[in-house]
Amino acid sequence: MTMTYEPAVRGDDARRTELAGFLRSRRERITPEQVGLPRGRRRRTPGLRREEVAQLSAVGVTWYTWLEQARPIQVSPQVLDAVARTLLLDPGERDHLFALAGVADPAPGTECPTVSAELRLLLEELEPIPACMQNSRYDILAYNRTYARLLCDLDAVPPEDRNCLWLAFTNEEWRSSLAQREETVRQMAGKFRAAMAGHLAEPAWKTLVGRLEKASPEFRELWDRHEVVAATGARSKHFVNALVGPLHLSHTSLWLGPSAGPRLVTYVPVDDESRAGVEKLHALVTEGA
């Protein structure tokens, strides 16, 4: 008996097909009036025509047509940004568009849709305890005022660079705040490699590794070791804060869903001196607000 198998659809092909369908669905829901175009009497296409999206996005009609046909063409972040604006995508849809296209969003300055208003309020209520929301890629999704000045002036960091791994290898203020920097960054790189095993095909993960390899020889050296470090529970952290000096804090991560989703990260003082330091830091950042 001879058995035949359907060829497996490659990941890139599947992503392009999904991207094409997503673009068509978003295009068909936009009315001409929403983007300042006349409807006309003979319009039969639901929503916008392909050539109208191309014109409004300042891209070629053929290129956009190929994009909706799932052809293997190069897609730049700038062009996707223009298409996203033309199609009036909300933040969640925009994130989905760039994920499907496999490129980094050049303008990710919108609030993360995975962090609800209730979670943001929780971060505020935890003050003066430094706390933030992260994902398994070490992206800092939201944070309270004390955490904003725990390791560096996080508000001054561009949103696309608010990632603990990136800051630990490239931001001098953040690096100088780590009392045991060499061991800390080694463990972070190992934990990231272990976590990445489940995200090898995801563009955002590969983009972060590429940026780090280009920016940091120290990261390249650690990454080439292929060390993996298992995630642990609560553990002690030593920092040297630029405003209040040494802090000894207990670091805890509370996952709020699947491991790829958000987690609440808190830093609780373990002694009286550190508690006084955290309270002083909170007072300083509150006064400066």
Coordinates of C-alpha atoms in Angstrom, one line a residue:
M1 CA 0.0 0.0 0.0
T2 CA 1.4 3.4 -1.0
M3 CA 0.7 6.4 1.1
T4 CA 0.9 9.9 -0.1
Y5 CA 1.3 13.0 2.0
E6 CA 0.4 16.6 1.3
P7 CA 3.5 18.7 1.4
A8 CA 3.7 20.8 4.6
V9 CA 3.1 24.5 4.2
R10 CA 6.2 26.4 5.0
G11 CA 6.0 28.9 7.9
D12 CA 6.7 31.8 5.6
D13 CA 4.1 30.8 3.1
A14 CA 1.5 30.4 5.8
R15 CA 2.3 33.8 7.3
R16 CA 2.1 35.5 3.9
T17 CA -1.3 33.8 3.2
E18 CA -2.5 35.0 6.6
L19 CA -1.2 38.5 6.0
A20 CA -2.9 38.7 2.6
G21 CA -6.3 37.6 4.1
F22 CA -5.9 40.1 7.0
L23 CA -5.2 43.0 4.6
R24 CA -8.2 42.1 2.4
S25 CA -10.5 42.0 5.4
R26 CA -9.3 45.3 6.7
R27 CA -9.5 47.0 3.3
E28 CA -13.1 45.8 2.7
R29 CA -14.3 47.3 5.9
I30 CA -13.1 50.8 5.2
T31 CA -15.6 53.0 3.4
P32 CA -14.3 55.7 0.9
E33 CA -15.9 58.4 3.1
Q34 CA -13.7 57.4 6.0
V35 CA -10.5 58.3 4.1
G36 CA -11.9 61.3 2.2
L37 CA -12.7 59.7 -1.1
P38 CA -16.0 60.0 -3.0
R39 CA -18.1 56.9 -3.2
G40 CA -19.2 57.2 -6.8
R41 CA -22.2 55.6 -8.5
R42 CA -20.6 52.4 -9.9
R43 CA -18.7 51.1 -6.9
R44 CA -19.2 47.4 -6.5
T45 CA -16.1 46.6 -4.3
P46 CA -16.9 46.4 -0.6
G47 CA -14.8 49.0 1.1
L48 CA -11.7 50.4 -0.6
R49 CA -10.2 49.2 -3.9
R50 CA -6.6 48.0 -4.0
E51 CA -5.5 50.9 -6.1
E52 CA -7.1 53.3 -3.6
V53 CA -5.1 51.7 -0.7
A54 CA -1.9 51.9 -2.8
Q55 CA -2.6 55.6 -3.7
L56 CA -3.3 56.6 -0.1
S57 CA -0.3 54.7 1.1
A58 CA 2.0 56.1 -1.6
V59 CA 3.0 52.6 -2.8
G60 CA 2.8 50.9 -6.2
V61 CA -0.5 49.3 -7.2
T62 CA 1.3 46.2 -8.4
W63 CA 3.3 45.9 -5.2
Y64 CA 0.2 46.1 -3.0
T65 CA -1.7 43.7 -5.2
W66 CA 1.1 41.2 -4.9
L67 CA 1.0 41.7 -1.1
E68 CA -2.7 40.7 -1.1
Q69 CA -1.9 37.8 -3.3
A70 CA 0.6 36.4 -0.8
R71 CA 3.6 36.7 -3.2
P72 CA 7.1 36.5 -1.7
I73 CA 8.0 40.2 -1.9
Q74 CA 10.1 42.4 0.3
V75 CA 8.1 44.5 2.8
S76 CA 9.7 47.5 4.5
P77 CA 8.6 48.8 7.9
Q78 CA 8.0 52.2 6.5
V79 CA 5.6 51.0 3.8
L80 CA 3.7 48.8 6.3
D81 CA 3.4 51.8 8.6
A82 CA 1.8 53.8 5.7
V83 CA -0.6 50.9 4.9
A84 CA -1.6 50.5 8.6
R85 CA -2.4 54.2 8.8
T86 CA -4.5 54.0 5.5
L87 CA -6.5 51.0 6.8
L88 CA -7.1 52.8 10.2
L89 CA -5.7 49.9 12.2
D90 CA -6.1 50.0 15.9
P91 CA -3.0 49.1 18.1
G92 CA -3.8 45.4 18.3
E93 CA -4.4 45.1 14.6
R94 CA -1.2 47.0 13.9
D95 CA 0.8 44.7 16.1
H96 CA -0.8 41.7 14.2
L97 CA 0.1 43.2 10.8
F98 CA 3.8 43.7 11.7
A99 CA 4.0 40.2 13.3
L100 CA 2.5 38.6 10.2
A101 CA 4.9 40.6 7.9
G102 CA 7.9 39.5 10.1
V103 CA 9.3 43.1 10.5
A104 CA 9.7 45.3 13.5
D105 CA 7.2 48.2 14.0
P106 CA 9.0 51.5 13.4
A107 CA 6.4 53.4 15.5
P108 CA 5.4 51.2 18.4
G109 CA 4.5 54.1 20.7
T110 CA 1.0 53.0 21.5
E111 CA 0.0 51.5 24.8
C112 CA 0.4 47.7 24.9
P113 CA -3.1 46.2 24.5
T114 CA -2.1 43.2 26.7
V115 CA -1.9 45.5 29.8
S116 CA -5.3 46.5 30.9
A117 CA -6.3 49.6 32.8
E118 CA -6.8 47.4 35.9
L119 CA -3.2 46.1 35.7
R120 CA -1.9 49.7 35.3
L121 CA -3.8 50.7 38.4
L122 CA -2.3 47.7 40.3
L123 CA 1.2 48.9 39.4
E124 CA 0.3 52.3 40.9
E125 CA -1.2 50.8 44.1
L126 CA 2.0 48.7 44.7
E127 CA 4.1 51.9 45.2
P128 CA 6.5 52.5 46.7
I129 CA 7.4 48.9 45.7
P130 CA 9.1 49.0 42.3
A131 CA 7.0 47.0 39.9
C132 CA 6.5 46.5 36.2
M133 CA 4.8 44.3 33.6
Q134 CA 7.0 42.2 31.3
N135 CA 6.7 39.4 28.8
S136 CA 8.9 36.4 28.3
R137 CA 11.0 38.4 25.8
Y138 CA 11.9 40.9 28.6
D139 CA 9.9 43.7 27.0
I140 CA 8.8 46.2 29.6
L141 CA 5.1 46.7 28.9
A142 CA 4.2 49.0 31.8
Y143 CA 5.7 50.2 35.0
N144 CA 5.1 52.4 38.1
R145 CA 7.0 55.5 39.0
T146 CA 9.4 53.8 41.4
Y147 CA 10.5 51.2 38.9
A148 CA 10.9 54.0 36.3
R149 CA 14.0 55.2 38.3
L150 CA 15.2 52.0 39.8
L151 CA 17.9 51.2 37.2
C152 CA 17.8 54.2 34.9
D153 CA 15.5 57.0 33.8
L154 CA 13.2 54.6 32.0
D155 CA 10.9 57.5 30.8
A156 CA 13.8 58.8 28.8
V157 CA 14.4 55.5 27.0
P158 CA 12.6 55.2 23.6
P159 CA 9.7 52.8 23.8
E160 CA 11.3 50.4 21.3
D161 CA 14.3 50.1 23.6
R162 CA 12.4 49.4 26.8
N163 CA 13.6 45.8 27.1
C164 CA 15.6 44.5 30.1
L165 CA 18.0 42.5 28.0
W166 CA 18.7 45.4 25.6
L167 CA 19.2 47.8 28.5
A168 CA 21.4 45.4 30.5
F169 CA 23.8 45.2 27.5
T170 CA 23.6 48.7 26.0
N171 CA 22.5 51.3 28.6
E172 CA 25.4 52.5 30.8
E173 CA 23.1 53.8 33.6
W174 CA 21.2 50.5 33.7
R175 CA 24.5 48.5 33.7
S176 CA 26.1 50.6 36.5
S177 CA 23.0 50.0 38.7
L178 CA 23.7 46.2 38.6
A179 CA 25.8 45.4 41.6
Q180 CA 26.7 41.9 40.2
R181 CA 26.5 42.9 36.5
E182 CA 28.6 40.1 34.9
E183 CA 26.7 37.3 36.6
T184 CA 23.3 39.1 36.1
V185 CA 23.8 39.5 32.3
R186 CA 25.1 36.0 31.9
Q187 CA 22.0 34.6 33.6
M188 CA 19.7 36.9 31.6
A189 CA 21.2 35.7 28.3
G190 CA 20.8 32.1 29.4
K191 CA 17.2 32.5 30.4
F192 CA 16.5 34.3 27.1
R193 CA 18.0 31.5 25.1
A194 CA 16.0 28.9 27.1
A195 CA 12.8 30.9 26.5
M196 CA 13.5 31.4 22.8
A197 CA 13.3 27.7 22.2
G198 CA 9.6 28.1 21.9
H199 CA 9.7 31.2 19.7
L200 CA 12.4 30.5 17.1
A201 CA 10.3 31.4 14.2
E202 CA 8.9 34.7 15.7
P203 CA 10.3 37.8 14.1
A204 CA 10.3 40.0 17.2
W205 CA 12.6 37.5 19.0
K206 CA 15.0 37.2 16.1
T207 CA 15.0 40.9 15.6
L208 CA 16.0 41.5 19.3
V209 CA 18.9 38.9 19.0
G210 CA 20.1 40.6 15.8
R211 CA 20.1 44.0 17.4
L212 CA 22.0 42.8 20.5
E213 CA 24.6 40.9 18.4
K214 CA 25.2 44.0 16.4
A215 CA 25.4 46.4 19.4
S216 CA 27.1 44.4 22.1
P217 CA 30.3 42.2 21.8
E218 CA 29.6 41.0 25.3
F219 CA 26.2 39.7 24.3
R220 CA 27.7 38.0 21.2
E221 CA 30.3 36.2 23.3
L222 CA 27.6 35.0 25.8
W223 CA 25.2 34.0 23.1
D224 CA 27.8 32.0 21.3
R225 CA 28.2 29.8 24.4
H226 CA 24.7 28.4 24.0
E227 CA 24.2 28.3 27.8
V228 CA 20.7 27.9 29.1
V229 CA 19.4 28.9 32.5
A230 CA 16.2 27.7 34.0
A231 CA 13.7 30.2 35.3
T232 CA 13.5 30.4 39.1
G233 CA 11.2 31.8 41.7
A234 CA 11.8 34.6 44.1
R235 CA 15.5 35.6 44.3
S236 CA 17.6 38.3 45.8
K237 CA 18.9 41.2 43.8
H238 CA 21.5 43.9 44.6
F239 CA 21.4 47.3 43.0
V240 CA 23.3 50.5 43.3
N241 CA 20.7 53.2 42.6
A242 CA 22.0 56.5 41.3
L243 CA 19.7 58.5 43.6
V244 CA 19.6 56.5 46.9
G245 CA 22.6 54.1 46.8
P246 CA 22.6 50.3 47.5
L247 CA 19.4 48.4 47.5
H248 CA 18.8 44.7 48.5
L249 CA 15.6 43.6 46.9
S250 CA 13.6 40.3 46.5
H251 CA 12.7 39.8 42.9
T252 CA 9.4 37.9 42.2
S253 CA 7.6 37.2 38.9
L254 CA 3.9 36.4 38.9
W255 CA 2.7 35.1 35.5
L256 CA -0.8 36.3 34.6
G257 CA -1.4 33.7 31.9
P258 CA 0.6 31.5 29.6
S259 CA 4.4 32.0 29.8
A260 CA 4.4 34.0 26.6
G261 CA 2.0 36.5 28.1
P262 CA 2.5 39.2 30.6
R263 CA 4.0 38.8 34.1
L264 CA 4.0 41.1 37.1
V265 CA 7.5 41.7 38.4
T266 CA 8.0 43.2 41.9
Y267 CA 11.1 44.2 43.9
V268 CA 10.4 44.0 47.6
P269 CA 13.0 45.3 50.1
V270 CA 14.6 42.6 52.3
D271 CA 16.0 44.8 55.0
D272 CA 15.2 48.1 56.8
E273 CA 18.0 50.0 54.9
S274 CA 16.6 48.9 51.6
R275 CA 13.1 49.7 52.6
A276 CA 14.1 53.2 53.6
G277 CA 16.0 53.6 50.3
V278 CA 12.9 52.5 48.3
E279 CA 10.7 54.9 50.1
K280 CA 13.2 57.7 49.6
L281 CA 13.4 56.9 45.9
H282 CA 9.6 56.9 45.6
A283 CA 9.5 60.3 47.4
L284 CA 12.0 61.7 45.0
V285 CA 10.3 60.6 41.8
T286 CA 6.9 61.7 43.2
E287 CA 8.2 65.2 44.0
G288 CA 9.7 65.5 40.6
A289 CA 6.5 64.4 38.8

